[in-house]
Short mmCIF file of C-alpha atoms in Angstrom, two decimals:
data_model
loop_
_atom_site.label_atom_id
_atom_site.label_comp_id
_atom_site.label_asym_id
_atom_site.label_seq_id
_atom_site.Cartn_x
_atom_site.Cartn_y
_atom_site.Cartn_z
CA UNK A 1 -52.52 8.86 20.50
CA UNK A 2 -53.84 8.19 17.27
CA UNK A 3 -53.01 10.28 14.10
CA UNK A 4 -56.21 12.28 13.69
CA UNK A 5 -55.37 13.91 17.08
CA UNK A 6 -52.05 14.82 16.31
CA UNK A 7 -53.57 16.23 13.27
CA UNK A 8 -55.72 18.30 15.83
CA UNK A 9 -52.63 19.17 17.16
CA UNK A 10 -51.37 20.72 14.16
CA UNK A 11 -54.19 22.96 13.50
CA UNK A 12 -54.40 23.86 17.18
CA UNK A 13 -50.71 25.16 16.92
CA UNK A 14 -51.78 27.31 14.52
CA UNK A 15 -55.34 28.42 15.64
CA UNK A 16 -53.41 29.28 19.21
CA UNK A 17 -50.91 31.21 17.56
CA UNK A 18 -53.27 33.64 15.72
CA UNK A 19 -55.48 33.83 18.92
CA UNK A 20 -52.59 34.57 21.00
CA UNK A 21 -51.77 37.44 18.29
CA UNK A 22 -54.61 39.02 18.22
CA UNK A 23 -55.71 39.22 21.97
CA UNK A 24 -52.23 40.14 22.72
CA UNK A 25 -52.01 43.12 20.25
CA UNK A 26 -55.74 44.15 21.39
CA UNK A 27 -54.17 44.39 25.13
CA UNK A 28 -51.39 46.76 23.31
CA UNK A 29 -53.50 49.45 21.39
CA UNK A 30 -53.21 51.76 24.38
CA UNK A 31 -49.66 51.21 24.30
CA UNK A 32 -49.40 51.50 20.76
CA UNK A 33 -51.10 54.42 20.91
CA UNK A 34 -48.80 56.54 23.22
CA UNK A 35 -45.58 55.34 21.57
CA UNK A 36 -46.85 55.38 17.93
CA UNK A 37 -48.61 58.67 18.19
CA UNK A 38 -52.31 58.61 16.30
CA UNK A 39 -55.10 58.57 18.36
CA UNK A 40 -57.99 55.51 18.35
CA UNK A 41 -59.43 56.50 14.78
CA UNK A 42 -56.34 55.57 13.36
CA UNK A 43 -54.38 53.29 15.48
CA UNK A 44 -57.60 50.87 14.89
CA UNK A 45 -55.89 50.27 11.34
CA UNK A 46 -53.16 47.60 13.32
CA UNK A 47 -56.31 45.65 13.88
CA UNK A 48 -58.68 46.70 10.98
CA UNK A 49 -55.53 46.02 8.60
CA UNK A 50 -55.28 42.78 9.61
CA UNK A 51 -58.85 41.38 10.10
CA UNK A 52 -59.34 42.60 6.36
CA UNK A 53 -56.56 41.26 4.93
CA UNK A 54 -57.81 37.61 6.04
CA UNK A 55 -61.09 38.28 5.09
CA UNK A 56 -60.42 38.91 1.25
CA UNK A 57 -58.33 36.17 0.93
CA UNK A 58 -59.74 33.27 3.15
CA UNK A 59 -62.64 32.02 0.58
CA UNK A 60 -60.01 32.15 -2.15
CA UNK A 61 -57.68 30.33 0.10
CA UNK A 62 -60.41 27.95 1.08
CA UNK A 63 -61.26 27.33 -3.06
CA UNK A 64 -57.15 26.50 -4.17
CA UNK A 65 -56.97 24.36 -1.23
CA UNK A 66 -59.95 22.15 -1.93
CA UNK A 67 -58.11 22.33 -5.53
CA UNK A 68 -54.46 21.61 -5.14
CA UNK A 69 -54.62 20.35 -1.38
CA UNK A 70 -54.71 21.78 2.14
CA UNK A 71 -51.53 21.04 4.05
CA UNK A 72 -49.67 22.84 1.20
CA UNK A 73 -51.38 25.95 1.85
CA UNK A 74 -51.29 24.84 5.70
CA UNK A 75 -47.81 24.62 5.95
CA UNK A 76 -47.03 27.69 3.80
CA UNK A 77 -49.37 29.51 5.94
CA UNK A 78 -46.41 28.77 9.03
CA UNK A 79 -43.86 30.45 7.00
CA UNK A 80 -45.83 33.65 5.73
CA UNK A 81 -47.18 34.08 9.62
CA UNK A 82 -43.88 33.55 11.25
CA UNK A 83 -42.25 36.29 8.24
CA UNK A 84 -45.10 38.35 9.18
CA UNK A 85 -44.43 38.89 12.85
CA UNK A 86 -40.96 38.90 12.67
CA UNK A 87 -41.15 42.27 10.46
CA UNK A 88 -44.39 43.63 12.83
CA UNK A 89 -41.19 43.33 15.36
CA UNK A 90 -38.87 45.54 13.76
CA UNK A 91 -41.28 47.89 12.60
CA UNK A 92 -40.53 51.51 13.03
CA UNK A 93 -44.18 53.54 12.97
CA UNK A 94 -47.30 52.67 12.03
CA UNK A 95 -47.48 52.81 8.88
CA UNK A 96 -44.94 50.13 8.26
CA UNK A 97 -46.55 48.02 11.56
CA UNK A 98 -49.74 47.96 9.12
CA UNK A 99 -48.50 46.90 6.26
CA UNK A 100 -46.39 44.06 8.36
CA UNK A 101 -49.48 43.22 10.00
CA UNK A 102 -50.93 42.45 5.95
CA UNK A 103 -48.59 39.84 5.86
CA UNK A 104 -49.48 38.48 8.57
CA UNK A 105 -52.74 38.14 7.93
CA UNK A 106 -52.22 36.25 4.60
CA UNK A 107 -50.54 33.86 6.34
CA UNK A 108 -53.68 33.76 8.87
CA UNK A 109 -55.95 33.21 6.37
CA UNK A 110 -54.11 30.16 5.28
CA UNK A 111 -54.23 28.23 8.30
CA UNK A 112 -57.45 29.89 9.21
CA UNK A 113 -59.25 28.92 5.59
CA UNK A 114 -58.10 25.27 6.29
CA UNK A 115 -57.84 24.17 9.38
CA UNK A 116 -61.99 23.43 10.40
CA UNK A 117 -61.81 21.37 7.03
CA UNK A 118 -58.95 19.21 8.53
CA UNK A 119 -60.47 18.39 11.41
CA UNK A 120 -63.94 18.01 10.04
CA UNK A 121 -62.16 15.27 7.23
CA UNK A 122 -60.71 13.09 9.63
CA UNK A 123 -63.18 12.91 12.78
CA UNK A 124 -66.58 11.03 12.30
CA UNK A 125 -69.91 12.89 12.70
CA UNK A 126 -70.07 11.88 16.29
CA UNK A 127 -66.55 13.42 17.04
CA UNK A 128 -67.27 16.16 15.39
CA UNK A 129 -68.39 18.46 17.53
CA UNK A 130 -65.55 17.46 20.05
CA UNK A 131 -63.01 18.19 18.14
CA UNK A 132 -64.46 21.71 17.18
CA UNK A 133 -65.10 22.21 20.95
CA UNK A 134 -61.71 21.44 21.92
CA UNK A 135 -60.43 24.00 18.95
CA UNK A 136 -62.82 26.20 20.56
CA UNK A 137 -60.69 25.57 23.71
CA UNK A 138 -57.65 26.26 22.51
CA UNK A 139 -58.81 29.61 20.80
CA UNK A 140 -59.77 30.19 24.42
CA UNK A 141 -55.98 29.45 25.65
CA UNK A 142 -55.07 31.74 23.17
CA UNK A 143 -57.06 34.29 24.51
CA UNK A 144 -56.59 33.70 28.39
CA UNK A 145 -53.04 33.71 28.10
CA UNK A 146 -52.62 36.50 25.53
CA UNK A 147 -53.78 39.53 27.99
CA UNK A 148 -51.79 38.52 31.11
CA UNK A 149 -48.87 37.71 28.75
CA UNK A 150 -48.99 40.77 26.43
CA UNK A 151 -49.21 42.98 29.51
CA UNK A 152 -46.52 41.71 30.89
CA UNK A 153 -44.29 41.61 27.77
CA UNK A 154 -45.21 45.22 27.16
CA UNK A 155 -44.47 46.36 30.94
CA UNK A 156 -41.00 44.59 31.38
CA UNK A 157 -40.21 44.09 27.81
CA UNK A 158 -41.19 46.06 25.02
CA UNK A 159 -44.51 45.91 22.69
CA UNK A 160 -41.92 44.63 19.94
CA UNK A 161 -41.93 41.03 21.81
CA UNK A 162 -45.68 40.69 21.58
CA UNK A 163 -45.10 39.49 17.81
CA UNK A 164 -41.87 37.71 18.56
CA UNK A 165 -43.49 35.33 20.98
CA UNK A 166 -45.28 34.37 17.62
CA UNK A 167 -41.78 32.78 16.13
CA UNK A 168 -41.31 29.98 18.18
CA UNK A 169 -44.86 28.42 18.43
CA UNK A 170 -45.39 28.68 14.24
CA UNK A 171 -42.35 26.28 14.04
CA UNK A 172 -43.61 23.69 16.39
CA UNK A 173 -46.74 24.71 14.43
CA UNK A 174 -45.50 23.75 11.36
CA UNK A 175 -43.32 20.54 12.40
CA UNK A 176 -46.56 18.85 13.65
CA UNK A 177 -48.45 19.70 9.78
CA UNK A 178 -45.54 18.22 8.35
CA UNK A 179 -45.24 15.11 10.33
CA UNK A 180 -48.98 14.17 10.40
CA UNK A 181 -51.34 15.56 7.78
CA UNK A 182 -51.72 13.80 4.52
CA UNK A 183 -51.02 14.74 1.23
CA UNK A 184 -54.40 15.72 -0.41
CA UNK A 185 -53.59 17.04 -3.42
CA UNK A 186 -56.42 17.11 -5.93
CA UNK A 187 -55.80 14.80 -8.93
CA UNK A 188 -57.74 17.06 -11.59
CA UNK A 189 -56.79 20.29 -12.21
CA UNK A 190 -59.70 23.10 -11.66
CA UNK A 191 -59.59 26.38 -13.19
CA UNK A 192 -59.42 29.09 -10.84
CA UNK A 193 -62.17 31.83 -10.12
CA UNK A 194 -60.33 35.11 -11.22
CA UNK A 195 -62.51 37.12 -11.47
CA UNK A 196 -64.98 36.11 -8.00
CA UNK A 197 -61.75 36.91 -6.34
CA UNK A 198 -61.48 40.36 -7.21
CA UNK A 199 -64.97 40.59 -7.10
CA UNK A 200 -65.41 39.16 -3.41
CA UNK A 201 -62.52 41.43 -2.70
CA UNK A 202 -64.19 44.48 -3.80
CA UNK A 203 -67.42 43.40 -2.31
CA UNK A 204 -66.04 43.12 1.13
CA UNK A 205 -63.96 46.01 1.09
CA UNK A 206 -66.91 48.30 0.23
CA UNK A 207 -68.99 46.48 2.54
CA UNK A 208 -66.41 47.95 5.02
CA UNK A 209 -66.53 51.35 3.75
CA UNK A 210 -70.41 51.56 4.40
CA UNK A 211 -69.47 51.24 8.33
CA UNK A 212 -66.34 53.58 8.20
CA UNK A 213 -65.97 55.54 5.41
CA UNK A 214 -62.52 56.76 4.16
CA UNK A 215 -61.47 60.54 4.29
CA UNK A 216 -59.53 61.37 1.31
CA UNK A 217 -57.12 64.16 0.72
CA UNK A 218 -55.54 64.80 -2.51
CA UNK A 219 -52.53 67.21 -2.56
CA UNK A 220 -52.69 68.23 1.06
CA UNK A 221 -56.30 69.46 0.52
CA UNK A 222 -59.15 69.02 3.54
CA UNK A 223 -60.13 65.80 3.52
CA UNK A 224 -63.35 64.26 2.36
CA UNK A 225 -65.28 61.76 3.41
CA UNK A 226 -66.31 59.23 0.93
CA UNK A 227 -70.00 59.30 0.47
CA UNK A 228 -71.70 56.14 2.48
CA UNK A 229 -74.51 56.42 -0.03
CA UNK A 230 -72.10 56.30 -2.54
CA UNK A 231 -70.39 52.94 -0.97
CA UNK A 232 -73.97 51.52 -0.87
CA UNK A 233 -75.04 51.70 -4.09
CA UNK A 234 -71.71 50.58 -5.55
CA UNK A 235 -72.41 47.68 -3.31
CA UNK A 236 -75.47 46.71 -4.18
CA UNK A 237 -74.00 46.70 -7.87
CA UNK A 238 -71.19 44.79 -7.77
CA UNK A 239 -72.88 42.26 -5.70
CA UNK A 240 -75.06 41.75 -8.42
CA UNK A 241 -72.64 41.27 -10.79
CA UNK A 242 -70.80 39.26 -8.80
CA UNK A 243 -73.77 36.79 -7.91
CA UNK A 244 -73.76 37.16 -11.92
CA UNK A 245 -70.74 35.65 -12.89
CA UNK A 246 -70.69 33.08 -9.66
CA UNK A 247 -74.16 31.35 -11.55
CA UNK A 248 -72.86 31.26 -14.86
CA UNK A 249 -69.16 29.60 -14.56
CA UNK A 250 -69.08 26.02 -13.94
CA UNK A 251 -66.82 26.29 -11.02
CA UNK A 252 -66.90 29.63 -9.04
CA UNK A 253 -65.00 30.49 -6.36
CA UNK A 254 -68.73 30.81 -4.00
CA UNK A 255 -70.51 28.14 -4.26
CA UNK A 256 -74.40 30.08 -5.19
CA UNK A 257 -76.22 26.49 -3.78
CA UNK A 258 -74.85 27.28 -0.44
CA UNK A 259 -77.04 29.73 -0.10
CA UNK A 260 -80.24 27.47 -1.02
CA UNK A 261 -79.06 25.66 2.24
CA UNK A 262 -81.14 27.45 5.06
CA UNK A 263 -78.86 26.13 8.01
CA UNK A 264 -75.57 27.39 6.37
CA UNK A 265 -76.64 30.93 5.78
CA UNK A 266 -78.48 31.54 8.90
CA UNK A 267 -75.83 30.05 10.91
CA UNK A 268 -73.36 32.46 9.29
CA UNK A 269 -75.57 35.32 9.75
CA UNK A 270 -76.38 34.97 13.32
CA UNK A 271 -72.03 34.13 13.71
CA UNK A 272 -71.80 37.68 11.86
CA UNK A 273 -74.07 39.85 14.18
CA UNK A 274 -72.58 37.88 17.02
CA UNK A 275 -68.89 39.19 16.35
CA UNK A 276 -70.01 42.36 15.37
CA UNK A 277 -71.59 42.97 19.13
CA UNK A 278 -68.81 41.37 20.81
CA UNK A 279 -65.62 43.13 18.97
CA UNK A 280 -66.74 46.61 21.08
CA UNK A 281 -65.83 44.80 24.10
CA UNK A 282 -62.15 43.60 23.43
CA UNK A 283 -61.29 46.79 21.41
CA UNK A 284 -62.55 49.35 23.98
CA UNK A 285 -62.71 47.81 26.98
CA UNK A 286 -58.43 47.82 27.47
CA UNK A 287 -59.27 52.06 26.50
CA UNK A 288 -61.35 52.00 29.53
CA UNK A 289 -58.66 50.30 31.84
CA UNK A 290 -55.97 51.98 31.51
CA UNK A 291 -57.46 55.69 30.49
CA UNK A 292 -60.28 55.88 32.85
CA UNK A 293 -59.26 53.65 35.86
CA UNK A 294 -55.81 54.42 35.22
CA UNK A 295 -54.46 50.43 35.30
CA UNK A 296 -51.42 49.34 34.13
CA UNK A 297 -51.30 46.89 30.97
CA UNK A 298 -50.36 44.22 32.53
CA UNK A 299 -53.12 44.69 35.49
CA UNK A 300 -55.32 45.59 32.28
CA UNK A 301 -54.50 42.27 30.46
CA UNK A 302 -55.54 40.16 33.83
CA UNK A 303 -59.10 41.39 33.71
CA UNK A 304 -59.44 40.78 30.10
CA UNK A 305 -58.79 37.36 30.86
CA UNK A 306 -62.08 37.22 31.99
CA UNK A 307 -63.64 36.76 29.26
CA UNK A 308 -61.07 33.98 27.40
CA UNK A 309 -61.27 31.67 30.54
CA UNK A 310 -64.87 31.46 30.44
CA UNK A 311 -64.73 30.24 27.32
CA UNK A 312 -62.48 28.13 28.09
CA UNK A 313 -64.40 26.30 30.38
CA UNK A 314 -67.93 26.60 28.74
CA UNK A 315 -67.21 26.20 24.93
CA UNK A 316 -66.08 22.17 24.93
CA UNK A 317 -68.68 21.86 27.73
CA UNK A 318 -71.14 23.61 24.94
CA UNK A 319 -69.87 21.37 22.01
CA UNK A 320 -70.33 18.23 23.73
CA UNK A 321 -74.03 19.10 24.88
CA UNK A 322 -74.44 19.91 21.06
CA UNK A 323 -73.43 16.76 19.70
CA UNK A 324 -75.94 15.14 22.28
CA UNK A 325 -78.68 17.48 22.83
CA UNK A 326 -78.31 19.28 19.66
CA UNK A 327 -77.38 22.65 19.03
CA UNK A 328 -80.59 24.88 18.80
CA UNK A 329 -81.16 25.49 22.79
CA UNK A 330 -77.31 26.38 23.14
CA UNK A 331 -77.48 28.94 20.47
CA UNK A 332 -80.39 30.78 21.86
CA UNK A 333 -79.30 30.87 25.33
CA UNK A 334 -75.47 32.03 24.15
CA UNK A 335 -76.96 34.84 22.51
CA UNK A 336 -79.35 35.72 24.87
CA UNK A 337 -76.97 36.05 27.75
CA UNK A 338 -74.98 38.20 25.25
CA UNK A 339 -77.27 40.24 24.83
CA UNK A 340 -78.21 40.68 28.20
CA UNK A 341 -74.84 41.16 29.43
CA UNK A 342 -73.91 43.98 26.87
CA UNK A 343 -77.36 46.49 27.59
CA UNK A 344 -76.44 45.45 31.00
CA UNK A 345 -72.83 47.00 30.41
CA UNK A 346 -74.53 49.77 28.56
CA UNK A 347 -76.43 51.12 31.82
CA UNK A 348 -79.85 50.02 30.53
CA UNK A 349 -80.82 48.09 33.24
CA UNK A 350 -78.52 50.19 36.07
CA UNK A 351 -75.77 52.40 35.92
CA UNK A 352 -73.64 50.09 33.64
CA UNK A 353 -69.59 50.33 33.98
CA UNK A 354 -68.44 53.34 35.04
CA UNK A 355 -65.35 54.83 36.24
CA UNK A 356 -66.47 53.92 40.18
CA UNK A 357 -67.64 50.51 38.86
CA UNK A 358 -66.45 47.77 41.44
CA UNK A 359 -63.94 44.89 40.10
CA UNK A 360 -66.26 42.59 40.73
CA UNK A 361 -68.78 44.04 38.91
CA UNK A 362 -66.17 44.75 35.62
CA UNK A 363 -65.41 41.40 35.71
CA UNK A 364 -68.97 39.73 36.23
CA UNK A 365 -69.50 41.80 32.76
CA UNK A 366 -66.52 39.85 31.12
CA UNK A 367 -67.52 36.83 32.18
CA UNK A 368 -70.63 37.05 30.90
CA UNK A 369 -69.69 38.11 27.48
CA UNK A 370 -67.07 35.08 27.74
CA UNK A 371 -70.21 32.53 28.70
CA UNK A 372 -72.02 33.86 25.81
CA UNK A 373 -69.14 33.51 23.17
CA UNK A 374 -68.32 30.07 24.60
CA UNK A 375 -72.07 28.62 24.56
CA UNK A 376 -72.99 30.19 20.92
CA UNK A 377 -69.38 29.33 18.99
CA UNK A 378 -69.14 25.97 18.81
CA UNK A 379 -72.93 24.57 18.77
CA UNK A 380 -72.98 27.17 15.67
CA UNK A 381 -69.92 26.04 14.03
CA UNK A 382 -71.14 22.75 14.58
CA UNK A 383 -74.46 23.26 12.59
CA UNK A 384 -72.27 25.32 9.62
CA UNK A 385 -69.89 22.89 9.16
CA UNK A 386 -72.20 19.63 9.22
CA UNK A 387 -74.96 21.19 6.75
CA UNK A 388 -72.38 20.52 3.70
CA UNK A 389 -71.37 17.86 1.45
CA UNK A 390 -67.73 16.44 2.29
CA UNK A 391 -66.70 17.95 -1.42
CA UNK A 392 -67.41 21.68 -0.12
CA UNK A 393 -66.05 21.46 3.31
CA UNK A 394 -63.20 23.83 2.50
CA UNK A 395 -65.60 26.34 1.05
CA UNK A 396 -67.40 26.17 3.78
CA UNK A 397 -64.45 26.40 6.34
CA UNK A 398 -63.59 29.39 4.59
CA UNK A 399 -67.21 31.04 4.45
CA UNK A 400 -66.96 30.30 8.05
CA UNK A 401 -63.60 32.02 9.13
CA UNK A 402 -64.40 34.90 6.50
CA UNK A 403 -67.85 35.86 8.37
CA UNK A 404 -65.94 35.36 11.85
CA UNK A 405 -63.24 37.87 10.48
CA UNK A 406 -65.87 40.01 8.59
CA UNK A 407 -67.83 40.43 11.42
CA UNK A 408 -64.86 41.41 13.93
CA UNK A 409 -63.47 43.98 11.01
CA UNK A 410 -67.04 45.52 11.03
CA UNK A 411 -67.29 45.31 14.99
CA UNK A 412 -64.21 47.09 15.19
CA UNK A 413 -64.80 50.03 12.47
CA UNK A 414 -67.92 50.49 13.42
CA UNK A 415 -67.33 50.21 17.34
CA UNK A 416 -64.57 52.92 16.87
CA UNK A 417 -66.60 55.08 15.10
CA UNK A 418 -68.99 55.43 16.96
CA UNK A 419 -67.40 56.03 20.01
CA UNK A 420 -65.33 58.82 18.52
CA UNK A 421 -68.30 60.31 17.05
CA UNK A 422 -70.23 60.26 20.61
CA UNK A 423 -67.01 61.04 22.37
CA UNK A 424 -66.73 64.19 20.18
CA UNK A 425 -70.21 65.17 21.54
CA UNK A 426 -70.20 64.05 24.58
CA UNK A 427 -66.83 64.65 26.38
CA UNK A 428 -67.31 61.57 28.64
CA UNK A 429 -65.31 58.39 27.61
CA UNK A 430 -68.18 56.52 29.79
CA UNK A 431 -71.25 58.07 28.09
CA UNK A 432 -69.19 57.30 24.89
CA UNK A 433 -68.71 53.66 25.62
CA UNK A 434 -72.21 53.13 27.31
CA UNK A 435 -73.86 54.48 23.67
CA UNK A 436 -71.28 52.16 21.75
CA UNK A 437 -72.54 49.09 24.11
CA UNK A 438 -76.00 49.67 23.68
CA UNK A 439 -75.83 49.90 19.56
CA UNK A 440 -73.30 46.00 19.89
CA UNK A 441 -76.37 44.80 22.33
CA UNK A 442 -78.67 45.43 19.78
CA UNK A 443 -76.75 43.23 17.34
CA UNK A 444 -76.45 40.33 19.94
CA UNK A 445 -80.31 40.98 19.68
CA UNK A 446 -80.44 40.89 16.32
CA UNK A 447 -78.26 37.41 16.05
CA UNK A 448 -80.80 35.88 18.73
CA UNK A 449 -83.52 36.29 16.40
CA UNK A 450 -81.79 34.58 13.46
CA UNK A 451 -80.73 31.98 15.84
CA UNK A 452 -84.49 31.44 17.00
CA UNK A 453 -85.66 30.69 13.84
CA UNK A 454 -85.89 26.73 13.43
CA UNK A 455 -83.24 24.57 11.75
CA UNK A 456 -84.35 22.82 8.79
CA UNK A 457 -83.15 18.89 9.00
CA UNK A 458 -80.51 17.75 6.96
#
């Protein structure tokens, strides 16, 4: 085997490991929940923390790595992951167990900030979209094996040994990065982008607060809720400010002509609504499992398998008809099927799932979810990733990985929400999650119609 796959290897050590995290620990929330003590509104933070965490720091990550080089931050992303989950494993309540989970995520958005760039610098344009299909597959491993195997952690060991399981595979991980990538340092040194960073960071995290705004108490007062108005117009300022100071220093840490380049920023805008509609499904769907058809986790982690071994099977299926056919038709019909499936789930077009649903029927749903994520994914990443110059492939990697995360983050506050707001009114945990399916269907709608519009050639 020649050296760029073993190079594949090394990122796909590291792309299964955070896959394998984060499916496993949605398969614990109801777990987590029970032992831990806060309800869904707050137990969301183990995953919220997290997903934000890597989404403030995986442009900056993806800017010092096209600087000073990539398996440096590769590698050191290993050691901060493998830190990470060996504290999440000791922690003692949640607070601590989302703080721990922070850590981890810095040392996500290390590997996650580099590791398209690797594989897009050492395959040719006609591997391309092979080798992203076959990461695609191995974020689907990740994700097939994480439910079954979290469930049956929790049930005969513990939820602590959902983040040890993370230990051994970094270190295999991080022998393969060491052993095959090549040094790439940068042989001019580039200031760094200060002040984007704190700007991006702000940005995002008030983008955040306009889909779930804090409640703030101060001195054991009631809490109140920070105004969403408020959070937009703050937004709205600092992103000019920010788009400010990206256009008039001569190397920022956004690259402004990225967004002159139609294919990029639709591409990442349809990815965005896409996640957005899909994170409902993996965060409340174990809720509905285990509270409402009373299944045990690990029975609970086998039909959330569904949707991970579809994927499986259709995304490198999906990136090798893009590198032939091209990647338009695929993205249309991904997100169409999504969208389908989830106003399907919703009861508009029947009863939807229910608490008498048949399995067959619950996981028919998953699949199709699963069929949609695996056709969209990598014909998408394929047209992101080859509508840049070699020189801003890590930017662009990054961009990538920070709408994937951005739009999971915002799936999952504003998923939550929204079903504790209609669950509030309602009473009904189905009525609750039928409303929250509908509103994520009409962002799969939403992400067909950017992914309609026609792809300008390169």
């Amino acid at each position: 085997m020649t050296r760029k796959w073993w190079v594949l290897v090394s990122v796909a050590c590291g792309t299964f490991m955070a896959t394998l995290d984060a499916s496993i620990v949605n398969i614990a929330l109801p777990t987590l929940t029970k032992e831990l003590g806060p309800g869904l509104n707050q137990m969301k933070w183990v995953v919220t923390s997290y997903l934000l965490v890597i989404t403030c720091l995986l442009l900056p990550f993806g800017r010092l790595s096209d600087q000073k080089g990539r398996k440096f931050f590769f590698q050191m992303g290993y050691l901060i992951f493998i830190f990470g989950s060996s504290l999440c494993g000791v922690a003692s309540h949640l607070s601590a167990l989302v703080v721990f989970r922070g850590i981890q995520a810095v040392g996500a958005s290390m590997l996650m900030a580099n590791g398209p760039a690797i594989i897009t610098s050492v395959f040719s344009t006609r591997e391309r979209g092979s080798a992203l299909g076959t990461l695609a597959m191995v974020v689907s491993t990740g994700l097939v094996v994480g439910p079954s195997l979290g469930g049956f952690l929790i049930t005969n060991i513990g939820w602590r040994s959902i983040f040890w399981i993370n230990i051994p595979i970094g270190f295999l991980g991080l022998f393969f990065a060491s052993r095959f990538q090549s040094e790439d340092r940068a042989k001019t040194q580039i200031p760094f982008d200060w002040l984007g960073t704190f700007l991006q960071t702000l940005l995002l995290l008030l983008f955040i607060t306009v889909f779930d705004p804090p409640r703030i108490s101060v001195s054991g007062s009631l809490p109140i809720s920070f105004s969403r108005w408020l959070a937009i117009g703050l937004l709205l300022v600092f992103l000019a400010i920010f788009m400010k100071v990206e256009g008039s220093i001569r190397h920022p840490l956004f690259d402004l002509s990225l967004l002159r380049n139609r294919n990029f920023w639709t591409a990442n805008l349809a990815g965005f609504l896409t996640f957005v509609a899909f994170s409902s499904v993996t965060v409340l769907m174990p809720f509905f499992l285990e509270e409402v058809l009373f299944l045990a986790p690990h029975t609970a982690g086998l039909y959330m398998t569904s949707i991970p071994l579809t994927i499986f099977v259709v995304a490198p299926l999906s990136g090798r008809l893009s590198d032939r056919l091209g990647s338009q038709g695929l993205r249309i019909l991904g997100t169409s099927v999504g969208c389908i499936g989830l106003l399907a789930m919703a009861g508009v077009f029947g009863a939807g799932i229910h608490e008498h649903s048949s399995n067959s029927s619950i996981i028919l749903a998953l699949c199709s979810i699963g069929f949609a994520m695996g056709l969209f994914q990598s014909p998408n990443n394929n047209v992101i990733m080859g509508s840049v110059p070699t020189n801003k492939l890590g930017v662009a990697s990054a961009v990538l990985a920070t709408i994937r995360n951005l739009g999971l983050v915002t799936g999952t506050c504003m998923s939550t929400t929204l079903f504790t707001w209609q669950m509030a009114v309602s009473q009904s945990f189905v009525r609750a999650f039928h409303g929250t399916l509908f509103v994520a269907g009409m962002m799969a709608l939403g992400a067909l119609l950017v992914a309609a519009g026609k792809l300008k050639s390169s």
